[in-house]
């Protein structure tokens, strides 16, 4: 079992992946018939965590495009429990803690201290503000200097609309994030940036436990295997639907049952 020396080894969405896998572990094994029909692999309880992990990984891909003068940390553990900051960015334009929300296929509205998803209020803005204040305290204490950490909300959604009031937290679409961060005026010298990055990558800066042996790639590999299973089930569902349509259109009623069983047997053999 490998133990990362700093938070640079943390993968995006790491903590969310862990929770998703814990919930998914309770899923019963699918029968051959369920595999043939492409029944969804995910249990309902794990769905939001799965979407959250995908959202964090997409934002991480955007942050990867920042220049080498920026340090990006993912799934930064804070406090004494399982809480974490999705992403922390340290660069010449400032220090940022990024809260990622995956509301794909939903409508999001934000104004002042309010953010609504499909018309329902959420605590996203207030939690982002609290996260920024907490990150500022922790990083300032570790750096023995006042460090302002700016919270950002990154929202993936079908549409993102803004009210008349300026949002209390800068709210961006994933594709806007890198350009927004790199486009700010310089806030730190190169020397100060390197020092803050060195302090920020130490787990003890953020969490009471400076070393946790469960930080391994094993969970990431299991999550990627779950991704493949989900994609395979989706492909099988498409096949199943096409098979039904073709059977109805192409086969006379008398031979429909025999054709259907032949299709099913072939698909089950392929799945095995």
PDB file of C-alpha atoms in Angstrom:
ATOM      1  CA  UNK A   1       0.000   0.000   0.000  1.00  0.00           C
ATOM      2  CA  UNK A   2       1.458   3.341  -1.094  1.00  0.00           C
ATOM      3  CA  UNK A   3       1.228   6.497   1.009  1.00  0.00           C
ATOM      4  CA  UNK A   4       1.475   9.852  -0.765  1.00  0.00           C
ATOM      5  CA  UNK A   5       3.912  12.273   0.829  1.00  0.00           C
ATOM      6  CA  UNK A   6       1.921  15.384  -0.076  1.00  0.00           C
ATOM      7  CA  UNK A   7      -1.523  16.318  -1.304  1.00  0.00           C
ATOM      8  CA  UNK A   8      -0.218  16.552  -4.857  1.00  0.00           C
ATOM      9  CA  UNK A   9      -0.899  12.808  -5.082  1.00  0.00           C
ATOM     10  CA  UNK A  10      -4.619  13.227  -4.403  1.00  0.00           C
ATOM     11  CA  UNK A  11      -6.811  12.556  -7.411  1.00  0.00           C
ATOM     12  CA  UNK A  12      -9.777  14.804  -8.296  1.00  0.00           C
ATOM     13  CA  UNK A  13     -13.016  13.596  -6.780  1.00  0.00           C
ATOM     14  CA  UNK A  14     -11.140  11.219  -4.501  1.00  0.00           C
ATOM     15  CA  UNK A  15     -13.326  11.629  -1.414  1.00  0.00           C
ATOM     16  CA  UNK A  16     -16.537  11.561  -3.457  1.00  0.00           C
ATOM     17  CA  UNK A  17     -15.360   8.397  -5.199  1.00  0.00           C
ATOM     18  CA  UNK A  18     -14.799   6.745  -1.837  1.00  0.00           C
ATOM     19  CA  UNK A  19     -18.320   7.543  -0.670  1.00  0.00           C
ATOM     20  CA  UNK A  20     -19.821   6.400  -3.977  1.00  0.00           C
ATOM     21  CA  UNK A  21     -18.002   3.068  -3.739  1.00  0.00           C
ATOM     22  CA  UNK A  22     -19.071   2.564  -0.117  1.00  0.00           C
ATOM     23  CA  UNK A  23     -22.725   2.943  -1.103  1.00  0.00           C
ATOM     24  CA  UNK A  24     -22.295   0.913  -4.272  1.00  0.00           C
ATOM     25  CA  UNK A  25     -20.858  -1.990  -2.280  1.00  0.00           C
ATOM     26  CA  UNK A  26     -24.393  -2.773  -1.081  1.00  0.00           C
ATOM     27  CA  UNK A  27     -25.657  -3.316  -4.635  1.00  0.00           C
ATOM     28  CA  UNK A  28     -26.846  -6.898  -5.259  1.00  0.00           C
ATOM     29  CA  UNK A  29     -25.294  -8.842  -8.116  1.00  0.00           C
ATOM     30  CA  UNK A  30     -27.257  -8.546 -11.370  1.00  0.00           C
ATOM     31  CA  UNK A  31     -28.775 -11.635 -12.920  1.00  0.00           C
ATOM     32  CA  UNK A  32     -27.988 -12.740 -16.473  1.00  0.00           C
ATOM     33  CA  UNK A  33     -31.387 -11.403 -17.588  1.00  0.00           C
ATOM     34  CA  UNK A  34     -30.704  -8.033 -15.944  1.00  0.00           C
ATOM     35  CA  UNK A  35     -27.309  -7.856 -17.650  1.00  0.00           C
ATOM     36  CA  UNK A  36     -28.931  -8.649 -20.977  1.00  0.00           C
ATOM     37  CA  UNK A  37     -31.479  -5.852 -20.511  1.00  0.00           C
ATOM     38  CA  UNK A  38     -28.736  -3.459 -19.393  1.00  0.00           C
ATOM     39  CA  UNK A  39     -30.235  -2.764 -15.978  1.00  0.00           C
ATOM     40  CA  UNK A  40     -28.485   0.215 -14.393  1.00  0.00           C
ATOM     41  CA  UNK A  41     -25.473  -0.721 -12.294  1.00  0.00           C
ATOM     42  CA  UNK A  42     -25.691   2.184  -9.841  1.00  0.00           C
ATOM     43  CA  UNK A  43     -27.805   1.991  -6.703  1.00  0.00           C
ATOM     44  CA  UNK A  44     -29.932   5.134  -6.232  1.00  0.00           C
ATOM     45  CA  UNK A  45     -28.052   6.168  -3.081  1.00  0.00           C
ATOM     46  CA  UNK A  46     -24.753   6.335  -4.982  1.00  0.00           C
ATOM     47  CA  UNK A  47     -26.004   8.289  -7.988  1.00  0.00           C
ATOM     48  CA  UNK A  48     -25.433  11.840  -6.687  1.00  0.00           C
ATOM     49  CA  UNK A  49     -21.953  10.889  -5.458  1.00  0.00           C
ATOM     50  CA  UNK A  50     -21.126   9.376  -8.836  1.00  0.00           C
ATOM     51  CA  UNK A  51     -22.234  12.547 -10.632  1.00  0.00           C
ATOM     52  CA  UNK A  52     -20.247  14.643  -8.162  1.00  0.00           C
ATOM     53  CA  UNK A  53     -17.074  12.685  -8.862  1.00  0.00           C
ATOM     54  CA  UNK A  54     -17.524  13.107 -12.612  1.00  0.00           C
ATOM     55  CA  UNK A  55     -18.046  16.845 -12.140  1.00  0.00           C
ATOM     56  CA  UNK A  56     -14.884  17.236 -10.075  1.00  0.00           C
ATOM     57  CA  UNK A  57     -12.857  15.336 -12.632  1.00  0.00           C
ATOM     58  CA  UNK A  58     -14.111  17.522 -15.480  1.00  0.00           C
ATOM     59  CA  UNK A  59     -13.189  20.683 -13.562  1.00  0.00           C
ATOM     60  CA  UNK A  60      -9.780  19.175 -12.787  1.00  0.00           C
ATOM     61  CA  UNK A  61      -9.210  18.722 -16.519  1.00  0.00           C
ATOM     62  CA  UNK A  62      -9.835  22.457 -17.004  1.00  0.00           C
ATOM     63  CA  UNK A  63      -7.448  23.330 -14.163  1.00  0.00           C
ATOM     64  CA  UNK A  64      -4.782  21.135 -15.746  1.00  0.00           C
ATOM     65  CA  UNK A  65      -4.604  23.718 -18.523  1.00  0.00           C
ATOM     66  CA  UNK A  66      -3.334  26.430 -16.159  1.00  0.00           C
ATOM     67  CA  UNK A  67       0.328  27.250 -16.597  1.00  0.00           C
ATOM     68  CA  UNK A  68       3.175  25.730 -14.570  1.00  0.00           C
ATOM     69  CA  UNK A  69       3.162  28.738 -12.245  1.00  0.00           C
ATOM     70  CA  UNK A  70      -0.099  27.432 -10.759  1.00  0.00           C
ATOM     71  CA  UNK A  71      -0.297  24.594  -8.245  1.00  0.00           C
ATOM     72  CA  UNK A  72      -3.570  22.654  -8.221  1.00  0.00           C
ATOM     73  CA  UNK A  73      -4.585  20.342  -5.364  1.00  0.00           C
ATOM     74  CA  UNK A  74      -7.653  18.108  -5.390  1.00  0.00           C
ATOM     75  CA  UNK A  75      -9.929  16.675  -2.675  1.00  0.00           C
ATOM     76  CA  UNK A  76      -8.056  18.535   0.052  1.00  0.00           C
ATOM     77  CA  UNK A  77      -9.097  17.042   3.445  1.00  0.00           C
ATOM     78  CA  UNK A  78      -9.993  19.618   6.101  1.00  0.00           C
ATOM     79  CA  UNK A  79     -10.709  19.506   9.824  1.00  0.00           C
ATOM     80  CA  UNK A  80     -10.886  16.219  11.663  1.00  0.00           C
ATOM     81  CA  UNK A  81     -13.441  14.255   9.657  1.00  0.00           C
ATOM     82  CA  UNK A  82     -14.150  13.386   6.042  1.00  0.00           C
ATOM     83  CA  UNK A  83     -14.852  16.929   4.790  1.00  0.00           C
ATOM     84  CA  UNK A  84     -12.778  18.158   1.890  1.00  0.00           C
ATOM     85  CA  UNK A  85     -12.293  21.050  -0.525  1.00  0.00           C
ATOM     86  CA  UNK A  86     -12.862  19.975  -4.124  1.00  0.00           C
ATOM     87  CA  UNK A  87      -9.903  21.956  -5.501  1.00  0.00           C
ATOM     88  CA  UNK A  88      -7.344  24.429  -4.171  1.00  0.00           C
ATOM     89  CA  UNK A  89      -5.406  26.573  -6.648  1.00  0.00           C
ATOM     90  CA  UNK A  90      -2.292  28.581  -5.721  1.00  0.00           C
ATOM     91  CA  UNK A  91      -0.790  30.907  -8.278  1.00  0.00           C
ATOM     92  CA  UNK A  92       0.438  34.438  -8.948  1.00  0.00           C
ATOM     93  CA  UNK A  93      -3.144  35.711  -9.253  1.00  0.00           C
ATOM     94  CA  UNK A  94      -4.168  34.434  -5.822  1.00  0.00           C
ATOM     95  CA  UNK A  95      -5.287  31.432  -3.799  1.00  0.00           C
ATOM     96  CA  UNK A  96      -8.680  29.902  -4.563  1.00  0.00           C
ATOM     97  CA  UNK A  97     -10.849  27.154  -3.093  1.00  0.00           C
ATOM     98  CA  UNK A  98     -13.253  25.749  -5.652  1.00  0.00           C
ATOM     99  CA  UNK A  99     -16.556  24.101  -4.872  1.00  0.00           C
ATOM    100  CA  UNK A 100     -17.794  22.057  -7.833  1.00  0.00           C
ATOM    101  CA  UNK A 101     -21.460  21.219  -8.349  1.00  0.00           C
ATOM    102  CA  UNK A 102     -22.695  18.905 -11.073  1.00  0.00           C
ATOM    103  CA  UNK A 103     -26.276  19.897 -11.920  1.00  0.00           C
ATOM    104  CA  UNK A 104     -26.214  18.683 -15.513  1.00  0.00           C
ATOM    105  CA  UNK A 105     -29.682  18.706 -17.141  1.00  0.00           C
ATOM    106  CA  UNK A 106     -30.916  21.195 -14.520  1.00  0.00           C
ATOM    107  CA  UNK A 107     -31.535  24.951 -14.587  1.00  0.00           C
ATOM    108  CA  UNK A 108     -29.490  27.013 -12.132  1.00  0.00           C
ATOM    109  CA  UNK A 109     -30.183  30.596 -11.037  1.00  0.00           C
ATOM    110  CA  UNK A 110     -27.882  32.625  -8.809  1.00  0.00           C
ATOM    111  CA  UNK A 111     -28.112  36.100  -7.349  1.00  0.00           C
ATOM    112  CA  UNK A 112     -26.755  37.586  -4.118  1.00  0.00           C
ATOM    113  CA  UNK A 113     -26.581  34.846  -1.515  1.00  0.00           C
ATOM    114  CA  UNK A 114     -29.097  32.596  -3.258  1.00  0.00           C
ATOM    115  CA  UNK A 115     -28.498  29.759  -5.700  1.00  0.00           C
ATOM    116  CA  UNK A 116     -31.468  27.748  -6.920  1.00  0.00           C
ATOM    117  CA  UNK A 117     -31.555  24.483  -8.861  1.00  0.00           C
ATOM    118  CA  UNK A 118     -34.809  23.944 -10.781  1.00  0.00           C
ATOM    119  CA  UNK A 119     -36.382  26.602  -8.556  1.00  0.00           C
ATOM    120  CA  UNK A 120     -35.256  24.993  -5.288  1.00  0.00           C
ATOM    121  CA  UNK A 121     -32.963  26.899  -2.928  1.00  0.00           C
ATOM    122  CA  UNK A 122     -29.617  25.339  -2.076  1.00  0.00           C
ATOM    123  CA  UNK A 123     -26.971  26.109   0.588  1.00  0.00           C
ATOM    124  CA  UNK A 124     -24.201  26.217  -2.044  1.00  0.00           C
ATOM    125  CA  UNK A 125     -23.345  29.918  -1.680  1.00  0.00           C
ATOM    126  CA  UNK A 126     -23.188  29.954   2.116  1.00  0.00           C
ATOM    127  CA  UNK A 127     -21.160  26.757   2.225  1.00  0.00           C
ATOM    128  CA  UNK A 128     -18.694  28.167  -0.308  1.00  0.00           C
ATOM    129  CA  UNK A 129     -18.285  31.314   1.812  1.00  0.00           C
ATOM    130  CA  UNK A 130     -17.701  29.232   4.940  1.00  0.00           C
ATOM    131  CA  UNK A 131     -15.219  27.076   3.039  1.00  0.00           C
ATOM    132  CA  UNK A 132     -13.272  30.135   1.907  1.00  0.00           C
ATOM    133  CA  UNK A 133     -13.124  31.565   5.418  1.00  0.00           C
ATOM    134  CA  UNK A 134     -11.996  28.240   6.855  1.00  0.00           C
ATOM    135  CA  UNK A 135      -9.350  27.781   4.172  1.00  0.00           C
ATOM    136  CA  UNK A 136      -8.036  31.290   4.864  1.00  0.00           C
ATOM    137  CA  UNK A 137      -7.679  30.558   8.573  1.00  0.00           C
ATOM    138  CA  UNK A 138      -5.922  27.239   8.062  1.00  0.00           C
ATOM    139  CA  UNK A 139      -3.523  28.406   5.370  1.00  0.00           C
ATOM    140  CA  UNK A 140      -2.743  31.644   7.204  1.00  0.00           C
ATOM    141  CA  UNK A 141      -1.901  29.735  10.390  1.00  0.00           C
ATOM    142  CA  UNK A 142       0.366  27.317   8.538  1.00  0.00           C
ATOM    143  CA  UNK A 143       2.084  30.057   6.508  1.00  0.00           C
ATOM    144  CA  UNK A 144       2.363  32.378   9.569  1.00  0.00           C
ATOM    145  CA  UNK A 145       1.016  35.166   7.378  1.00  0.00           C
ATOM    146  CA  UNK A 146      -2.350  36.517   6.331  1.00  0.00           C
ATOM    147  CA  UNK A 147      -3.509  34.617   3.246  1.00  0.00           C
ATOM    148  CA  UNK A 148      -6.857  35.418   1.670  1.00  0.00           C
ATOM    149  CA  UNK A 149      -8.426  32.402  -0.006  1.00  0.00           C
ATOM    150  CA  UNK A 150     -11.155  33.311  -2.482  1.00  0.00           C
ATOM    151  CA  UNK A 151     -14.027  30.840  -2.760  1.00  0.00           C
ATOM    152  CA  UNK A 152     -15.390  30.016  -6.202  1.00  0.00           C
ATOM    153  CA  UNK A 153     -18.466  28.067  -7.265  1.00  0.00           C
ATOM    154  CA  UNK A 154     -18.188  26.110 -10.506  1.00  0.00           C
ATOM    155  CA  UNK A 155     -21.551  24.909 -11.753  1.00  0.00           C
ATOM    156  CA  UNK A 156     -22.193  22.425 -14.530  1.00  0.00           C
ATOM    157  CA  UNK A 157     -25.793  22.799 -15.646  1.00  0.00           C
ATOM    158  CA  UNK A 158     -28.127  22.888 -18.622  1.00  0.00           C
ATOM    159  CA  UNK A 159     -28.412  26.647 -18.149  1.00  0.00           C
ATOM    160  CA  UNK A 160     -26.908  29.135 -15.680  1.00  0.00           C
ATOM    161  CA  UNK A 161     -28.774  32.427 -15.190  1.00  0.00           C
ATOM    162  CA  UNK A 162     -27.890  35.382 -12.996  1.00  0.00           C
ATOM    163  CA  UNK A 163     -30.177  37.708 -11.071  1.00  0.00           C
ATOM    164  CA  UNK A 164     -29.820  41.471 -10.648  1.00  0.00           C
ATOM    165  CA  UNK A 165     -27.756  41.109  -7.464  1.00  0.00           C
ATOM    166  CA  UNK A 166     -24.085  40.256  -7.881  1.00  0.00           C
ATOM    167  CA  UNK A 167     -23.501  36.714  -6.543  1.00  0.00           C
ATOM    168  CA  UNK A 168     -21.908  36.650  -3.090  1.00  0.00           C
ATOM    169  CA  UNK A 169     -19.491  34.040  -4.474  1.00  0.00           C
ATOM    170  CA  UNK A 170     -18.017  34.209  -7.962  1.00  0.00           C
ATOM    171  CA  UNK A 171     -19.971  31.605  -9.929  1.00  0.00           C
ATOM    172  CA  UNK A 172     -18.618  30.203 -13.172  1.00  0.00           C
ATOM    173  CA  UNK A 173     -19.196  27.518 -15.757  1.00  0.00           C
ATOM    174  CA  UNK A 174     -16.411  24.909 -15.972  1.00  0.00           C
ATOM    175  CA  UNK A 175     -15.164  26.207 -19.322  1.00  0.00           C
ATOM    176  CA  UNK A 176     -14.793  29.739 -17.885  1.00  0.00           C
ATOM    177  CA  UNK A 177     -12.712  28.788 -14.858  1.00  0.00           C
ATOM    178  CA  UNK A 178      -9.158  28.664 -16.170  1.00  0.00           C
ATOM    179  CA  UNK A 179      -9.474  31.874 -18.159  1.00  0.00           C
ATOM    180  CA  UNK A 180     -10.990  33.693 -15.162  1.00  0.00           C
ATOM    181  CA  UNK A 181      -8.228  32.658 -12.726  1.00  0.00           C
ATOM    182  CA  UNK A 182      -5.332  33.347 -15.074  1.00  0.00           C
ATOM    183  CA  UNK A 183      -6.838  36.662 -16.184  1.00  0.00           C
ATOM    184  CA  UNK A 184      -6.715  38.304 -12.749  1.00  0.00           C
ATOM    185  CA  UNK A 185      -4.029  40.778 -11.757  1.00  0.00           C
ATOM    186  CA  UNK A 186      -0.928  39.447 -10.039  1.00  0.00           C
ATOM    187  CA  UNK A 187      -1.386  39.126  -6.265  1.00  0.00           C
ATOM    188  CA  UNK A 188       1.763  37.236  -5.229  1.00  0.00           C
ATOM    189  CA  UNK A 189       5.403  37.271  -6.237  1.00  0.00           C
ATOM    190  CA  UNK A 190       6.973  34.117  -7.661  1.00  0.00           C
ATOM    191  CA  UNK A 191       8.749  33.482  -4.351  1.00  0.00           C
ATOM    192  CA  UNK A 192       5.558  33.926  -2.312  1.00  0.00           C
ATOM    193  CA  UNK A 193       3.631  31.689  -4.706  1.00  0.00           C
ATOM    194  CA  UNK A 194       6.172  28.876  -4.374  1.00  0.00           C
ATOM    195  CA  UNK A 195       6.160  29.185  -0.586  1.00  0.00           C
ATOM    196  CA  UNK A 196       2.348  29.084  -0.350  1.00  0.00           C
ATOM    197  CA  UNK A 197       2.236  26.083  -2.677  1.00  0.00           C
ATOM    198  CA  UNK A 198       4.761  24.256  -0.487  1.00  0.00           C
ATOM    199  CA  UNK A 199       2.682  24.977   2.623  1.00  0.00           C
ATOM    200  CA  UNK A 200      -0.639  24.126   0.957  1.00  0.00           C
ATOM    201  CA  UNK A 201       0.442  20.712  -0.287  1.00  0.00           C
ATOM    202  CA  UNK A 202       1.137  19.500   3.253  1.00  0.00           C
ATOM    203  CA  UNK A 203      -1.824  17.569   4.653  1.00  0.00           C
ATOM    204  CA  UNK A 204      -1.097  18.856   8.167  1.00  0.00           C
ATOM    205  CA  UNK A 205      -1.956  22.365   6.951  1.00  0.00           C
ATOM    206  CA  UNK A 206      -5.573  21.360   6.525  1.00  0.00           C
ATOM    207  CA  UNK A 207      -6.288  18.227   8.567  1.00  0.00           C
ATOM    208  CA  UNK A 208      -5.566  17.176  12.137  1.00  0.00           C
ATOM    209  CA  UNK A 209      -4.208  13.856  10.854  1.00  0.00           C
ATOM    210  CA  UNK A 210      -1.032  14.607   8.929  1.00  0.00           C
ATOM    211  CA  UNK A 211      -0.882  11.114   7.403  1.00  0.00           C
ATOM    212  CA  UNK A 212      -3.651   8.695   6.462  1.00  0.00           C
ATOM    213  CA  UNK A 213      -2.713   5.316   5.027  1.00  0.00           C
ATOM    214  CA  UNK A 214      -5.949   4.932   3.050  1.00  0.00           C
ATOM    215  CA  UNK A 215      -4.751   7.493   0.498  1.00  0.00           C
ATOM    216  CA  UNK A 216      -4.051   5.036  -2.335  1.00  0.00           C
ATOM    217  CA  UNK A 217      -4.951   4.642  -5.980  1.00  0.00           C
ATOM    218  CA  UNK A 218      -7.027   1.560  -5.193  1.00  0.00           C
ATOM    219  CA  UNK A 219     -10.265   3.545  -4.888  1.00  0.00           C
ATOM    220  CA  UNK A 220      -9.601   5.403  -8.134  1.00  0.00           C
ATOM    221  CA  UNK A 221      -9.097   2.119  -9.969  1.00  0.00           C
ATOM    222  CA  UNK A 222     -12.313   0.686  -8.507  1.00  0.00           C
ATOM    223  CA  UNK A 223     -14.215   3.815  -9.544  1.00  0.00           C
ATOM    224  CA  UNK A 224     -12.879   3.603 -13.083  1.00  0.00           C
ATOM    225  CA  UNK A 225     -14.009  -0.036 -13.193  1.00  0.00           C
ATOM    226  CA  UNK A 226     -17.479   1.123 -12.090  1.00  0.00           C
ATOM    227  CA  UNK A 227     -17.445   3.680 -14.918  1.00  0.00           C
ATOM    228  CA  UNK A 228     -16.752   0.936 -17.423  1.00  0.00           C
ATOM    229  CA  UNK A 229     -19.558  -1.227 -15.999  1.00  0.00           C
ATOM    230  CA  UNK A 230     -22.002   1.683 -16.267  1.00  0.00           C
ATOM    231  CA  UNK A 231     -20.979   2.382 -19.872  1.00  0.00           C
ATOM    232  CA  UNK A 232     -21.335  -1.303 -20.770  1.00  0.00           C
ATOM    233  CA  UNK A 233     -24.824  -1.449 -19.221  1.00  0.00           C
ATOM    234  CA  UNK A 234     -25.872   1.646 -21.186  1.00  0.00           C
ATOM    235  CA  UNK A 235     -24.634   0.059 -24.417  1.00  0.00           C
ATOM    236  CA  UNK A 236     -26.515  -3.135 -23.577  1.00  0.00           C
ATOM    237  CA  UNK A 237     -29.730  -1.159 -22.981  1.00  0.00           C
ATOM    238  CA  UNK A 238     -29.394   0.375 -26.443  1.00  0.00           C
ATOM    239  CA  UNK A 239     -28.853  -3.070 -27.938  1.00  0.00           C
ATOM    240  CA  UNK A 240     -31.875  -4.439 -26.086  1.00  0.00           C
ATOM    241  CA  UNK A 241     -34.158  -1.679 -27.372  1.00  0.00           C
ATOM    242  CA  UNK A 242     -32.963  -2.134 -30.941  1.00  0.00           C
ATOM    243  CA  UNK A 243     -33.433  -5.890 -30.669  1.00  0.00           C
ATOM    244  CA  UNK A 244     -37.035  -5.411 -29.550  1.00  0.00           C
ATOM    245  CA  UNK A 245     -37.802  -3.026 -32.410  1.00  0.00           C
ATOM    246  CA  UNK A 246     -36.157  -5.267 -35.013  1.00  0.00           C
ATOM    247  CA  UNK A 247     -37.937  -8.326 -33.702  1.00  0.00           C
ATOM    248  CA  UNK A 248     -41.319  -6.637 -33.969  1.00  0.00           C
ATOM    249  CA  UNK A 249     -40.702  -5.176 -37.424  1.00  0.00           C
ATOM    250  CA  UNK A 250     -38.811  -7.960 -39.124  1.00  0.00           C
ATOM    251  CA  UNK A 251     -40.217 -11.228 -37.816  1.00  0.00           C
ATOM    252  CA  UNK A 252     -43.704 -12.633 -38.429  1.00  0.00           C
ATOM    253  CA  UNK A 253     -45.772 -13.122 -35.307  1.00  0.00           C
ATOM    254  CA  UNK A 254     -45.445 -16.909 -35.437  1.00  0.00           C
ATOM    255  CA  UNK A 255     -41.652 -16.816 -35.352  1.00  0.00           C
ATOM    256  CA  UNK A 256     -41.238 -13.888 -32.988  1.00  0.00           C
ATOM    257  CA  UNK A 257     -40.752 -15.922 -29.842  1.00  0.00           C
ATOM    258  CA  UNK A 258     -38.071 -18.135 -31.374  1.00  0.00           C
ATOM    259  CA  UNK A 259     -36.225 -15.147 -32.812  1.00  0.00           C
ATOM    260  CA  UNK A 260     -36.339 -13.368 -29.482  1.00  0.00           C
ATOM    261  CA  UNK A 261     -34.861 -16.304 -27.613  1.00  0.00           C
ATOM    262  CA  UNK A 262     -32.072 -16.583 -30.199  1.00  0.00           C
ATOM    263  CA  UNK A 263     -31.204 -12.887 -29.732  1.00  0.00           C
ATOM    264  CA  UNK A 264     -31.304 -13.259 -25.958  1.00  0.00           C
ATOM    265  CA  UNK A 265     -29.080 -16.350 -25.987  1.00  0.00           C
ATOM    266  CA  UNK A 266     -26.510 -14.624 -28.205  1.00  0.00           C
ATOM    267  CA  UNK A 267     -26.450 -11.522 -26.007  1.00  0.00           C
ATOM    268  CA  UNK A 268     -26.094 -13.541 -22.829  1.00  0.00           C
ATOM    269  CA  UNK A 269     -23.211 -15.463 -24.345  1.00  0.00           C
ATOM    270  CA  UNK A 270     -21.508 -12.198 -25.315  1.00  0.00           C
ATOM    271  CA  UNK A 271     -22.053 -10.757 -21.832  1.00  0.00           C
ATOM    272  CA  UNK A 272     -20.501 -13.835 -20.243  1.00  0.00           C
TER     273      UNK A 272
END
